[in-house]
């Protein structure tokens, strides 16, 4: 199988080296059986830097480019945990990621262009690579009916169609560093190519493997 992971930056940032190695080991195990791409998010570093740049009067596009650099920095940290088995250079285009995959079973990348998040990069990469599965490992354990951090009555949705995902994500604002289960652009890409997608809690390393099959504890997107 060809699997694309979107690994939220909040999952990697703040982890001690042993836990980072844990993620590396699981990904290397998965890559023994599958072609794996991992797109790493910006996490806390992105948020901090974006907030400071915004306070200094930087444009949203400029804040986005700061966020992109943070994702690439986190991607390099994950590469450090992969025992030299992933390319040391982070691809700066989809084409370069695909080329890198000819030599490596595991390719790590970060963000690419302003106006989106790494979820969108991972969905687009899934299209380019004709991936069998897109796994969004993030800070929440799936898509909720509303924001679980502010609404105690929010319920997790076990299964939904790509069209339903688009409806939910369209309510989210598109601002640098904004909070959402999935980027609305990613949802549109998942919808147009009907990419089988799982949204799972990335803090539990075991979820990276569990999400390969559709029986996991997050939200499964499909028709
Ligand atoms: P993330 O993909 O980490 O976004 O990129 P996020 O959803 O805010 O973070 P998580 O998923 O909770 O960790 C961080 C920021 O970098 C910029 C955006 O501003 C984004 O919010 N970015 C990232 C881009 O502009 N383009 C990209 O391709 C990737």
JSON list of C-alpha atoms and ligand atoms in Angstrom, two decimals:
[
{"chain": "A", "resi": 1, "resn": "UNK", "atom": "CA", "xyz": [0.00, 0.00, 0.00]},
{"chain": "A", "resi": 2, "resn": "UNK", "atom": "CA", "xyz": [0.98, 3.62, -0.42]},
{"chain": "A", "resi": 3, "resn": "UNK", "atom": "CA", "xyz": [0.23, 5.54, 2.79]},
{"chain": "A", "resi": 4, "resn": "UNK", "atom": "CA", "xyz": [0.47, 9.28, 3.40]},
{"chain": "A", "resi": 5, "resn": "UNK", "atom": "CA", "xyz": [0.55, 10.49, 7.00]},
{"chain": "A", "resi": 6, "resn": "UNK", "atom": "CA", "xyz": [-0.19, 14.01, 8.13]},
{"chain": "A", "resi": 7, "resn": "UNK", "atom": "CA", "xyz": [1.57, 14.15, 11.48]},
{"chain": "A", "resi": 8, "resn": "UNK", "atom": "CA", "xyz": [0.53, 17.24, 13.46]},
{"chain": "A", "resi": 9, "resn": "UNK", "atom": "CA", "xyz": [3.44, 19.33, 14.70]},
{"chain": "A", "resi": 10, "resn": "UNK", "atom": "CA", "xyz": [1.91, 19.37, 18.19]},
{"chain": "A", "resi": 11, "resn": "UNK", "atom": "CA", "xyz": [2.47, 15.59, 18.27]},
{"chain": "A", "resi": 12, "resn": "UNK", "atom": "CA", "xyz": [6.22, 15.79, 17.68]},
{"chain": "A", "resi": 13, "resn": "UNK", "atom": "CA", "xyz": [7.06, 19.07, 19.39]},
{"chain": "A", "resi": 14, "resn": "UNK", "atom": "CA", "xyz": [7.69, 18.76, 23.10]},
{"chain": "A", "resi": 15, "resn": "UNK", "atom": "CA", "xyz": [8.39, 15.01, 22.86]},
{"chain": "A", "resi": 16, "resn": "UNK", "atom": "CA", "xyz": [11.57, 13.77, 24.48]},
{"chain": "A", "resi": 17, "resn": "UNK", "atom": "CA", "xyz": [14.15, 12.12, 22.20]},
{"chain": "A", "resi": 18, "resn": "UNK", "atom": "CA", "xyz": [13.04, 8.62, 23.29]},
{"chain": "A", "resi": 19, "resn": "UNK", "atom": "CA", "xyz": [9.42, 9.23, 22.27]},
{"chain": "A", "resi": 20, "resn": "UNK", "atom": "CA", "xyz": [10.60, 10.73, 18.99]},
{"chain": "A", "resi": 21, "resn": "UNK", "atom": "CA", "xyz": [12.61, 7.57, 18.43]},
{"chain": "A", "resi": 22, "resn": "UNK", "atom": "CA", "xyz": [9.43, 5.63, 19.20]},
{"chain": "A", "resi": 23, "resn": "UNK", "atom": "CA", "xyz": [7.60, 7.40, 16.35]},
{"chain": "A", "resi": 24, "resn": "UNK", "atom": "CA", "xyz": [10.60, 6.78, 14.12]},
{"chain": "A", "resi": 25, "resn": "UNK", "atom": "CA", "xyz": [10.65, 3.07, 14.92]},
{"chain": "A", "resi": 26, "resn": "UNK", "atom": "CA", "xyz": [6.92, 2.60, 14.26]},
{"chain": "A", "resi": 27, "resn": "UNK", "atom": "CA", "xyz": [7.15, 4.48, 10.95]},
{"chain": "A", "resi": 28, "resn": "UNK", "atom": "CA", "xyz": [10.17, 2.41, 9.89]},
{"chain": "A", "resi": 29, "resn": "UNK", "atom": "CA", "xyz": [8.26, -0.79, 10.73]},
{"chain": "A", "resi": 30, "resn": "UNK", "atom": "CA", "xyz": [5.29, 0.37, 8.65]},
{"chain": "A", "resi": 31, "resn": "UNK", "atom": "CA", "xyz": [7.67, 1.27, 5.81]},
{"chain": "A", "resi": 32, "resn": "UNK", "atom": "CA", "xyz": [8.90, -2.35, 5.69]},
{"chain": "A", "resi": 33, "resn": "UNK", "atom": "CA", "xyz": [5.51, -3.28, 4.22]},
{"chain": "A", "resi": 34, "resn": "UNK", "atom": "CA", "xyz": [4.31, -0.05, 2.65]},
{"chain": "A", "resi": 35, "resn": "UNK", "atom": "CA", "xyz": [5.54, 3.02, 0.78]},
{"chain": "A", "resi": 36, "resn": "UNK", "atom": "CA", "xyz": [5.21, 5.74, 3.41]},
{"chain": "A", "resi": 37, "resn": "UNK", "atom": "CA", "xyz": [5.15, 9.54, 3.12]},
{"chain": "A", "resi": 38, "resn": "UNK", "atom": "CA", "xyz": [4.96, 11.67, 6.26]},
{"chain": "A", "resi": 39, "resn": "UNK", "atom": "CA", "xyz": [3.99, 15.34, 6.14]},
{"chain": "A", "resi": 40, "resn": "UNK", "atom": "CA", "xyz": [4.90, 17.02, 9.44]},
{"chain": "A", "resi": 41, "resn": "UNK", "atom": "CA", "xyz": [3.03, 20.01, 10.91]},
{"chain": "A", "resi": 42, "resn": "UNK", "atom": "CA", "xyz": [4.36, 23.14, 12.60]},
{"chain": "A", "resi": 43, "resn": "UNK", "atom": "CA", "xyz": [3.00, 22.70, 16.14]},
{"chain": "A", "resi": 44, "resn": "UNK", "atom": "CA", "xyz": [3.90, 25.05, 18.96]},
{"chain": "A", "resi": 45, "resn": "UNK", "atom": "CA", "xyz": [6.91, 26.62, 17.20]},
{"chain": "A", "resi": 46, "resn": "UNK", "atom": "CA", "xyz": [4.73, 27.64, 14.25]},
{"chain": "A", "resi": 47, "resn": "UNK", "atom": "CA", "xyz": [2.05, 29.11, 16.53]},
{"chain": "A", "resi": 48, "resn": "UNK", "atom": "CA", "xyz": [4.55, 31.08, 18.65]},
{"chain": "A", "resi": 49, "resn": "UNK", "atom": "CA", "xyz": [6.40, 32.51, 15.68]},
{"chain": "A", "resi": 50, "resn": "UNK", "atom": "CA", "xyz": [3.22, 33.32, 13.76]},
{"chain": "A", "resi": 51, "resn": "UNK", "atom": "CA", "xyz": [1.74, 35.13, 16.78]},
{"chain": "A", "resi": 52, "resn": "UNK", "atom": "CA", "xyz": [4.89, 37.21, 17.23]},
{"chain": "A", "resi": 53, "resn": "UNK", "atom": "CA", "xyz": [5.15, 38.06, 13.52]},
{"chain": "A", "resi": 54, "resn": "UNK", "atom": "CA", "xyz": [1.44, 39.01, 13.42]},
{"chain": "A", "resi": 55, "resn": "UNK", "atom": "CA", "xyz": [1.94, 41.28, 16.44]},
{"chain": "A", "resi": 56, "resn": "UNK", "atom": "CA", "xyz": [4.77, 42.91, 14.52]},
{"chain": "A", "resi": 57, "resn": "UNK", "atom": "CA", "xyz": [2.35, 43.65, 11.66]},
{"chain": "A", "resi": 58, "resn": "UNK", "atom": "CA", "xyz": [3.41, 40.90, 9.23]},
{"chain": "A", "resi": 59, "resn": "UNK", "atom": "CA", "xyz": [0.92, 39.93, 6.51]},
{"chain": "A", "resi": 60, "resn": "UNK", "atom": "CA", "xyz": [-1.00, 36.62, 6.74]},
{"chain": "A", "resi": 61, "resn": "UNK", "atom": "CA", "xyz": [1.01, 35.30, 3.76]},
{"chain": "A", "resi": 62, "resn": "UNK", "atom": "CA", "xyz": [4.26, 36.15, 5.52]},
{"chain": "A", "resi": 63, "resn": "UNK", "atom": "CA", "xyz": [2.98, 34.49, 8.72]},
{"chain": "A", "resi": 64, "resn": "UNK", "atom": "CA", "xyz": [2.21, 31.42, 6.59]},
{"chain": "A", "resi": 65, "resn": "UNK", "atom": "CA", "xyz": [5.75, 31.33, 5.26]},
{"chain": "A", "resi": 66, "resn": "UNK", "atom": "CA", "xyz": [7.05, 31.42, 8.83]},
{"chain": "A", "resi": 67, "resn": "UNK", "atom": "CA", "xyz": [4.71, 28.49, 9.59]},
{"chain": "A", "resi": 68, "resn": "UNK", "atom": "CA", "xyz": [6.07, 26.58, 6.59]},
{"chain": "A", "resi": 69, "resn": "UNK", "atom": "CA", "xyz": [9.64, 26.97, 7.88]},
{"chain": "A", "resi": 70, "resn": "UNK", "atom": "CA", "xyz": [8.50, 25.60, 11.26]},
{"chain": "A", "resi": 71, "resn": "UNK", "atom": "CA", "xyz": [6.98, 22.52, 9.58]},
{"chain": "A", "resi": 72, "resn": "UNK", "atom": "CA", "xyz": [10.23, 21.89, 7.72]},
{"chain": "A", "resi": 73, "resn": "UNK", "atom": "CA", "xyz": [12.18, 22.24, 10.97]},
{"chain": "A", "resi": 74, "resn": "UNK", "atom": "CA", "xyz": [9.91, 19.63, 12.63]},
{"chain": "A", "resi": 75, "resn": "UNK", "atom": "CA", "xyz": [10.28, 17.42, 9.54]},
{"chain": "A", "resi": 76, "resn": "UNK", "atom": "CA", "xyz": [14.08, 17.52, 9.99]},
{"chain": "A", "resi": 77, "resn": "UNK", "atom": "CA", "xyz": [13.65, 16.49, 13.63]},
{"chain": "A", "resi": 78, "resn": "UNK", "atom": "CA", "xyz": [11.63, 13.45, 12.57]},
{"chain": "A", "resi": 79, "resn": "UNK", "atom": "CA", "xyz": [14.28, 12.60, 9.95]},
{"chain": "A", "resi": 80, "resn": "UNK", "atom": "CA", "xyz": [16.83, 12.62, 12.79]},
{"chain": "A", "resi": 81, "resn": "UNK", "atom": "CA", "xyz": [14.76, 9.87, 14.47]},
{"chain": "A", "resi": 82, "resn": "UNK", "atom": "CA", "xyz": [14.71, 7.69, 11.34]},
{"chain": "A", "resi": 83, "resn": "UNK", "atom": "CA", "xyz": [18.21, 6.20, 11.60]},
{"chain": "A", "resi": 84, "resn": "UNK", "atom": "CA", "xyz": [19.36, 7.65, 8.26]},
{"chain": "A", "resi": 85, "resn": "UNK", "atom": "CA", "xyz": [16.64, 5.74, 6.39]},
{"chain": "A", "resi": 86, "resn": "UNK", "atom": "CA", "xyz": [14.76, 8.82, 5.09]},
{"chain": "A", "resi": 87, "resn": "UNK", "atom": "CA", "xyz": [16.24, 11.45, 2.75]},
{"chain": "A", "resi": 88, "resn": "UNK", "atom": "CA", "xyz": [18.12, 14.10, 4.74]},
{"chain": "A", "resi": 89, "resn": "UNK", "atom": "CA", "xyz": [16.84, 16.85, 2.47]},
{"chain": "A", "resi": 90, "resn": "UNK", "atom": "CA", "xyz": [13.17, 17.81, 2.91]},
{"chain": "A", "resi": 91, "resn": "UNK", "atom": "CA", "xyz": [11.47, 17.87, -0.52]},
{"chain": "A", "resi": 92, "resn": "UNK", "atom": "CA", "xyz": [10.26, 21.34, -1.49]},
{"chain": "A", "resi": 93, "resn": "UNK", "atom": "CA", "xyz": [7.72, 20.10, -4.07]},
{"chain": "A", "resi": 94, "resn": "UNK", "atom": "CA", "xyz": [5.40, 17.12, -4.65]},
{"chain": "A", "resi": 95, "resn": "UNK", "atom": "CA", "xyz": [7.51, 16.08, -7.62]},
{"chain": "A", "resi": 96, "resn": "UNK", "atom": "CA", "xyz": [10.67, 15.97, -5.49]},
{"chain": "A", "resi": 97, "resn": "UNK", "atom": "CA", "xyz": [8.85, 13.91, -2.85]},
{"chain": "A", "resi": 98, "resn": "UNK", "atom": "CA", "xyz": [7.79, 11.38, -5.51]},
{"chain": "A", "resi": 99, "resn": "UNK", "atom": "CA", "xyz": [11.32, 11.23, -6.89]},
{"chain": "A", "resi": 100, "resn": "UNK", "atom": "CA", "xyz": [12.71, 10.67, -3.39]},
{"chain": "A", "resi": 101, "resn": "UNK", "atom": "CA", "xyz": [10.27, 7.78, -2.94]},
{"chain": "A", "resi": 102, "resn": "UNK", "atom": "CA", "xyz": [11.96, 5.92, -5.79]},
{"chain": "A", "resi": 103, "resn": "UNK", "atom": "CA", "xyz": [14.97, 5.45, -3.51]},
{"chain": "A", "resi": 104, "resn": "UNK", "atom": "CA", "xyz": [13.35, 5.53, -0.06]},
{"chain": "A", "resi": 105, "resn": "UNK", "atom": "CA", "xyz": [10.39, 3.66, 1.43]},
{"chain": "A", "resi": 106, "resn": "UNK", "atom": "CA", "xyz": [9.94, 6.55, 3.85]},
{"chain": "A", "resi": 107, "resn": "UNK", "atom": "CA", "xyz": [9.90, 10.20, 2.76]},
{"chain": "A", "resi": 108, "resn": "UNK", "atom": "CA", "xyz": [9.33, 13.10, 5.16]},
{"chain": "A", "resi": 109, "resn": "UNK", "atom": "CA", "xyz": [8.24, 16.57, 4.15]},
{"chain": "A", "resi": 110, "resn": "UNK", "atom": "CA", "xyz": [6.69, 19.73, 5.59]},
{"chain": "A", "resi": 111, "resn": "UNK", "atom": "CA", "xyz": [4.56, 22.58, 4.23]},
{"chain": "A", "resi": 112, "resn": "UNK", "atom": "CA", "xyz": [4.82, 24.08, 0.74]},
{"chain": "A", "resi": 113, "resn": "UNK", "atom": "CA", "xyz": [2.75, 27.17, -0.09]},
{"chain": "A", "resi": 114, "resn": "UNK", "atom": "CA", "xyz": [0.96, 29.91, 1.92]},
{"chain": "A", "resi": 115, "resn": "UNK", "atom": "CA", "xyz": [-2.82, 29.72, 2.40]},
{"chain": "A", "resi": 116, "resn": "UNK", "atom": "CA", "xyz": [-3.10, 26.12, 3.55]},
{"chain": "A", "resi": 117, "resn": "UNK", "atom": "CA", "xyz": [-1.81, 23.72, 6.20]},
{"chain": "A", "resi": 118, "resn": "UNK", "atom": "CA", "xyz": [0.12, 20.47, 6.06]},
{"chain": "A", "resi": 119, "resn": "UNK", "atom": "CA", "xyz": [-3.22, 18.56, 5.99]},
{"chain": "A", "resi": 120, "resn": "UNK", "atom": "CA", "xyz": [-3.75, 20.00, 2.50]},
{"chain": "A", "resi": 121, "resn": "UNK", "atom": "CA", "xyz": [-0.17, 19.10, 1.53]},
{"chain": "A", "resi": 122, "resn": "UNK", "atom": "CA", "xyz": [-0.77, 15.52, 2.68]},
{"chain": "A", "resi": 123, "resn": "UNK", "atom": "CA", "xyz": [-4.06, 15.26, 0.76]},
{"chain": "A", "resi": 124, "resn": "UNK", "atom": "CA", "xyz": [-2.48, 16.66, -2.41]},
{"chain": "A", "resi": 125, "resn": "UNK", "atom": "CA", "xyz": [0.52, 14.37, -1.99]},
{"chain": "A", "resi": 126, "resn": "UNK", "atom": "CA", "xyz": [-1.93, 11.46, -1.61]},
{"chain": "A", "resi": 127, "resn": "UNK", "atom": "CA", "xyz": [-3.38, 12.44, -5.01]},
{"chain": "A", "resi": 128, "resn": "UNK", "atom": "CA", "xyz": [0.05, 12.75, -6.64]},
{"chain": "A", "resi": 129, "resn": "UNK", "atom": "CA", "xyz": [1.24, 9.43, -5.21]},
{"chain": "A", "resi": 130, "resn": "UNK", "atom": "CA", "xyz": [-2.08, 7.63, -5.89]},
{"chain": "A", "resi": 131, "resn": "UNK", "atom": "CA", "xyz": [-2.09, 6.72, -2.21]},
{"chain": "A", "resi": 132, "resn": "UNK", "atom": "CA", "xyz": [-4.34, 3.97, -0.90]},
{"chain": "A", "resi": 133, "resn": "UNK", "atom": "CA", "xyz": [-4.77, 5.69, 2.42]},
{"chain": "A", "resi": 134, "resn": "UNK", "atom": "CA", "xyz": [-4.38, 9.10, 4.04]},
{"chain": "A", "resi": 135, "resn": "UNK", "atom": "CA", "xyz": [-3.90, 9.09, 7.81]},
{"chain": "A", "resi": 136, "resn": "UNK", "atom": "CA", "xyz": [-4.25, 12.39, 9.63]},
{"chain": "A", "resi": 137, "resn": "UNK", "atom": "CA", "xyz": [-2.66, 11.91, 13.06]},
{"chain": "A", "resi": 138, "resn": "UNK", "atom": "CA", "xyz": [-3.56, 15.00, 15.00]},
{"chain": "A", "resi": 139, "resn": "UNK", "atom": "CA", "xyz": [-4.17, 16.48, 18.47]},
{"chain": "A", "resi": 140, "resn": "UNK", "atom": "CA", "xyz": [-7.83, 15.32, 18.61]},
{"chain": "A", "resi": 141, "resn": "UNK", "atom": "CA", "xyz": [-9.13, 11.76, 18.34]},
{"chain": "A", "resi": 142, "resn": "UNK", "atom": "CA", "xyz": [-11.36, 12.47, 15.35]},
{"chain": "A", "resi": 143, "resn": "UNK", "atom": "CA", "xyz": [-13.87, 14.92, 13.95]},
{"chain": "A", "resi": 144, "resn": "UNK", "atom": "CA", "xyz": [-16.45, 16.23, 16.44]},
{"chain": "A", "resi": 145, "resn": "UNK", "atom": "CA", "xyz": [-19.88, 17.74, 15.93]},
{"chain": "A", "resi": 146, "resn": "UNK", "atom": "CA", "xyz": [-18.41, 20.96, 17.41]},
{"chain": "A", "resi": 147, "resn": "UNK", "atom": "CA", "xyz": [-15.12, 22.02, 19.09]},
{"chain": "A", "resi": 148, "resn": "UNK", "atom": "CA", "xyz": [-14.66, 19.57, 22.05]},
{"chain": "A", "resi": 149, "resn": "UNK", "atom": "CA", "xyz": [-12.36, 22.07, 23.80]},
{"chain": "A", "resi": 150, "resn": "UNK", "atom": "CA", "xyz": [-15.11, 24.66, 24.14]},
{"chain": "A", "resi": 151, "resn": "UNK", "atom": "CA", "xyz": [-18.32, 22.60, 23.86]},
{"chain": "A", "resi": 152, "resn": "UNK", "atom": "CA", "xyz": [-18.77, 19.75, 26.40]},
{"chain": "A", "resi": 153, "resn": "UNK", "atom": "CA", "xyz": [-21.71, 18.33, 24.40]},
{"chain": "A", "resi": 154, "resn": "UNK", "atom": "CA", "xyz": [-19.49, 17.79, 21.31]},
{"chain": "A", "resi": 155, "resn": "UNK", "atom": "CA", "xyz": [-19.64, 14.20, 19.99]},
{"chain": "A", "resi": 156, "resn": "UNK", "atom": "CA", "xyz": [-17.05, 12.30, 18.00]},
{"chain": "A", "resi": 157, "resn": "UNK", "atom": "CA", "xyz": [-18.20, 11.14, 14.58]},
{"chain": "A", "resi": 158, "resn": "UNK", "atom": "CA", "xyz": [-17.05, 7.56, 13.81]},
{"chain": "A", "resi": 159, "resn": "UNK", "atom": "CA", "xyz": [-17.74, 7.55, 10.07]},
{"chain": "A", "resi": 160, "resn": "UNK", "atom": "CA", "xyz": [-18.54, 10.30, 7.65]},
{"chain": "A", "resi": 161, "resn": "UNK", "atom": "CA", "xyz": [-18.51, 10.96, 3.92]},
{"chain": "A", "resi": 162, "resn": "UNK", "atom": "CA", "xyz": [-16.01, 13.36, 2.32]},
{"chain": "A", "resi": 163, "resn": "UNK", "atom": "CA", "xyz": [-18.94, 15.70, 1.54]},
{"chain": "A", "resi": 164, "resn": "UNK", "atom": "CA", "xyz": [-19.87, 15.80, 5.25]},
{"chain": "A", "resi": 165, "resn": "UNK", "atom": "CA", "xyz": [-16.22, 16.56, 6.12]},
{"chain": "A", "resi": 166, "resn": "UNK", "atom": "CA", "xyz": [-16.28, 19.47, 3.66]},
{"chain": "A", "resi": 167, "resn": "UNK", "atom": "CA", "xyz": [-19.44, 20.84, 5.32]},
{"chain": "A", "resi": 168, "resn": "UNK", "atom": "CA", "xyz": [-17.89, 20.69, 8.80]},
{"chain": "A", "resi": 169, "resn": "UNK", "atom": "CA", "xyz": [-14.53, 22.17, 7.82]},
{"chain": "A", "resi": 170, "resn": "UNK", "atom": "CA", "xyz": [-16.11, 25.03, 5.86]},
{"chain": "A", "resi": 171, "resn": "UNK", "atom": "CA", "xyz": [-17.14, 26.50, 9.20]},
{"chain": "A", "resi": 172, "resn": "UNK", "atom": "CA", "xyz": [-13.46, 27.00, 10.11]},
{"chain": "A", "resi": 173, "resn": "UNK", "atom": "CA", "xyz": [-11.63, 30.24, 9.39]},
{"chain": "A", "resi": 174, "resn": "UNK", "atom": "CA", "xyz": [-8.58, 30.09, 7.13]},
{"chain": "A", "resi": 175, "resn": "UNK", "atom": "CA", "xyz": [-6.00, 32.07, 9.07]},
{"chain": "A", "resi": 176, "resn": "UNK", "atom": "CA", "xyz": [-2.32, 31.33, 9.69]},
{"chain": "A", "resi": 177, "resn": "UNK", "atom": "CA", "xyz": [-2.11, 28.97, 12.66]},
{"chain": "A", "resi": 178, "resn": "UNK", "atom": "CA", "xyz": [-5.91, 28.54, 13.01]},
{"chain": "A", "resi": 179, "resn": "UNK", "atom": "CA", "xyz": [-7.37, 25.54, 14.92]},
{"chain": "A", "resi": 180, "resn": "UNK", "atom": "CA", "xyz": [-9.45, 22.96, 13.02]},
{"chain": "A", "resi": 181, "resn": "UNK", "atom": "CA", "xyz": [-9.65, 19.14, 12.85]},
{"chain": "A", "resi": 182, "resn": "UNK", "atom": "CA", "xyz": [-8.78, 19.31, 9.14]},
{"chain": "A", "resi": 183, "resn": "UNK", "atom": "CA", "xyz": [-7.92, 22.11, 6.76]},
{"chain": "A", "resi": 184, "resn": "UNK", "atom": "CA", "xyz": [-10.96, 22.89, 4.48]},
{"chain": "A", "resi": 185, "resn": "UNK", "atom": "CA", "xyz": [-8.72, 22.62, 1.40]},
{"chain": "A", "resi": 186, "resn": "UNK", "atom": "CA", "xyz": [-7.63, 19.14, 2.50]},
{"chain": "A", "resi": 187, "resn": "UNK", "atom": "CA", "xyz": [-11.31, 18.19, 2.89]},
{"chain": "A", "resi": 188, "resn": "UNK", "atom": "CA", "xyz": [-12.05, 19.36, -0.68]},
{"chain": "A", "resi": 189, "resn": "UNK", "atom": "CA", "xyz": [-9.16, 17.31, -2.06]},
{"chain": "A", "resi": 190, "resn": "UNK", "atom": "CA", "xyz": [-10.27, 14.24, -0.07]},
{"chain": "A", "resi": 191, "resn": "UNK", "atom": "CA", "xyz": [-13.75, 14.77, -1.53]},
{"chain": "A", "resi": 192, "resn": "UNK", "atom": "CA", "xyz": [-12.73, 15.19, -5.16]},
{"chain": "A", "resi": 193, "resn": "UNK", "atom": "CA", "xyz": [-10.47, 12.12, -5.20]},
{"chain": "A", "resi": 194, "resn": "UNK", "atom": "CA", "xyz": [-12.42, 10.09, -2.61]},
{"chain": "A", "resi": 195, "resn": "UNK", "atom": "CA", "xyz": [-9.20, 9.28, -0.71]},
{"chain": "A", "resi": 196, "resn": "UNK", "atom": "CA", "xyz": [-9.88, 6.74, 2.07]},
{"chain": "A", "resi": 197, "resn": "UNK", "atom": "CA", "xyz": [-8.91, 8.78, 5.13]},
{"chain": "A", "resi": 198, "resn": "UNK", "atom": "CA", "xyz": [-8.56, 8.23, 8.87]},
{"chain": "A", "resi": 199, "resn": "UNK", "atom": "CA", "xyz": [-8.37, 11.02, 11.43]},
{"chain": "A", "resi": 200, "resn": "UNK", "atom": "CA", "xyz": [-6.83, 9.71, 14.66]},
{"chain": "A", "resi": 201, "resn": "UNK", "atom": "CA", "xyz": [-5.19, 10.87, 17.88]},
{"chain": "A", "resi": 202, "resn": "UNK", "atom": "CA", "xyz": [-1.49, 11.12, 17.01]},
{"chain": "A", "resi": 203, "resn": "UNK", "atom": "CA", "xyz": [-0.30, 11.25, 20.63]},
{"chain": "A", "resi": 204, "resn": "UNK", "atom": "CA", "xyz": [-0.93, 7.50, 20.84]},
{"chain": "A", "resi": 205, "resn": "UNK", "atom": "CA", "xyz": [1.84, 6.01, 18.71]},
{"chain": "A", "resi": 206, "resn": "UNK", "atom": "CA", "xyz": [-0.12, 2.75, 18.24]},
{"chain": "A", "resi": 207, "resn": "UNK", "atom": "CA", "xyz": [-2.74, 4.70, 16.28]},
{"chain": "A", "resi": 208, "resn": "UNK", "atom": "CA", "xyz": [-0.31, 5.13, 13.38]},
{"chain": "A", "resi": 209, "resn": "UNK", "atom": "CA", "xyz": [-0.55, 1.37, 12.75]},
{"chain": "A", "resi": 210, "resn": "UNK", "atom": "CA", "xyz": [-4.18, 0.91, 13.77]},
{"chain": "A", "resi": 211, "resn": "UNK", "atom": "CA", "xyz": [-5.29, 3.58, 11.28]},
{"chain": "A", "resi": 212, "resn": "UNK", "atom": "CA", "xyz": [-3.96, 1.54, 8.35]},
{"chain": "A", "resi": 213, "resn": "UNK", "atom": "CA", "xyz": [-7.11, -0.57, 8.55]},
{"chain": "A", "resi": 214, "resn": "UNK", "atom": "CA", "xyz": [-10.50, 1.10, 8.78]},
{"chain": "A", "resi": 215, "resn": "UNK", "atom": "CA", "xyz": [-11.09, -0.34, 12.29]},
{"chain": "A", "resi": 216, "resn": "UNK", "atom": "CA", "xyz": [-9.57, 2.37, 14.47]},
{"chain": "A", "resi": 217, "resn": "UNK", "atom": "CA", "xyz": [-10.88, 4.63, 17.21]},
{"chain": "A", "resi": 218, "resn": "UNK", "atom": "CA", "xyz": [-10.88, 7.91, 15.26]},
{"chain": "A", "resi": 219, "resn": "UNK", "atom": "CA", "xyz": [-13.05, 9.15, 12.40]},
{"chain": "A", "resi": 220, "resn": "UNK", "atom": "CA", "xyz": [-13.09, 7.22, 9.12]},
{"chain": "A", "resi": 221, "resn": "UNK", "atom": "CA", "xyz": [-13.85, 9.24, 6.00]},
{"chain": "A", "resi": 222, "resn": "UNK", "atom": "CA", "xyz": [-15.24, 7.29, 3.08]},
{"chain": "A", "resi": 223, "resn": "UNK", "atom": "CA", "xyz": [-18.31, 6.69, 0.97]},
{"chain": "B", "resi": 1, "resn": "LIG", "atom": "P1", "xyz": [0.32, 23.16, 10.20]},
{"chain": "B", "resi": 1, "resn": "LIG", "atom": "O1", "xyz": [0.07, 22.29, 9.07]},
{"chain": "B", "resi": 1, "resn": "LIG", "atom": "O2", "xyz": [1.01, 22.63, 11.39]},
{"chain": "B", "resi": 1, "resn": "LIG", "atom": "O3", "xyz": [-1.05, 23.85, 10.58]},
{"chain": "B", "resi": 1, "resn": "LIG", "atom": "O4", "xyz": [1.13, 24.42, 9.70]},
{"chain": "B", "resi": 1, "resn": "LIG", "atom": "P2", "xyz": [-2.00, 23.80, 11.83]},
{"chain": "B", "resi": 1, "resn": "LIG", "atom": "O5", "xyz": [-3.26, 23.13, 11.42]},
{"chain": "B", "resi": 1, "resn": "LIG", "atom": "O6", "xyz": [-2.06, 25.22, 12.27]},
{"chain": "B", "resi": 1, "resn": "LIG", "atom": "O7", "xyz": [-1.25, 22.95, 12.94]},
{"chain": "B", "resi": 1, "resn": "LIG", "atom": "P3", "xyz": [-1.53, 21.55, 13.67]},
{"chain": "B", "resi": 1, "resn": "LIG", "atom": "O8", "xyz": [-2.11, 20.60, 12.65]},
{"chain": "B", "resi": 1, "resn": "LIG", "atom": "O9", "xyz": [-2.50, 21.89, 14.76]},
{"chain": "B", "resi": 1, "resn": "LIG", "atom": "O10", "xyz": [-0.17, 21.14, 14.15]},
{"chain": "B", "resi": 1, "resn": "LIG", "atom": "C1", "xyz": [1.42, 25.53, 10.55]},
{"chain": "B", "resi": 1, "resn": "LIG", "atom": "C2", "xyz": [1.15, 26.81, 9.82]},
{"chain": "B", "resi": 1, "resn": "LIG", "atom": "O11", "xyz": [2.08, 26.93, 8.72]},
{"chain": "B", "resi": 1, "resn": "LIG", "atom": "C3", "xyz": [1.45, 27.53, 7.60]},
{"chain": "B", "resi": 1, "resn": "LIG", "atom": "C4", "xyz": [0.02, 27.89, 8.06]},
{"chain": "B", "resi": 1, "resn": "LIG", "atom": "O12", "xyz": [0.05, 29.20, 8.59]},
{"chain": "B", "resi": 1, "resn": "LIG", "atom": "C5", "xyz": [-0.23, 26.89, 9.17]},
{"chain": "B", "resi": 1, "resn": "LIG", "atom": "O13", "xyz": [-1.22, 27.34, 10.08]},
{"chain": "B", "resi": 1, "resn": "LIG", "atom": "N1", "xyz": [1.50, 26.61, 6.42]},
{"chain": "B", "resi": 1, "resn": "LIG", "atom": "C6", "xyz": [1.78, 25.28, 6.59]},
{"chain": "B", "resi": 1, "resn": "LIG", "atom": "C7", "xyz": [1.27, 27.09, 5.15]},
{"chain": "B", "resi": 1, "resn": "LIG", "atom": "O14", "xyz": [1.00, 28.28, 4.96]},
{"chain": "B", "resi": 1, "resn": "LIG", "atom": "N2", "xyz": [1.37, 26.25, 4.08]},
{"chain": "B", "resi": 1, "resn": "LIG", "atom": "C8", "xyz": [1.67, 24.93, 4.20]},
{"chain": "B", "resi": 1, "resn": "LIG", "atom": "O15", "xyz": [1.76, 24.21, 3.17]},
{"chain": "B", "resi": 1, "resn": "LIG", "atom": "C9", "xyz": [1.86, 24.44, 5.51]}
]
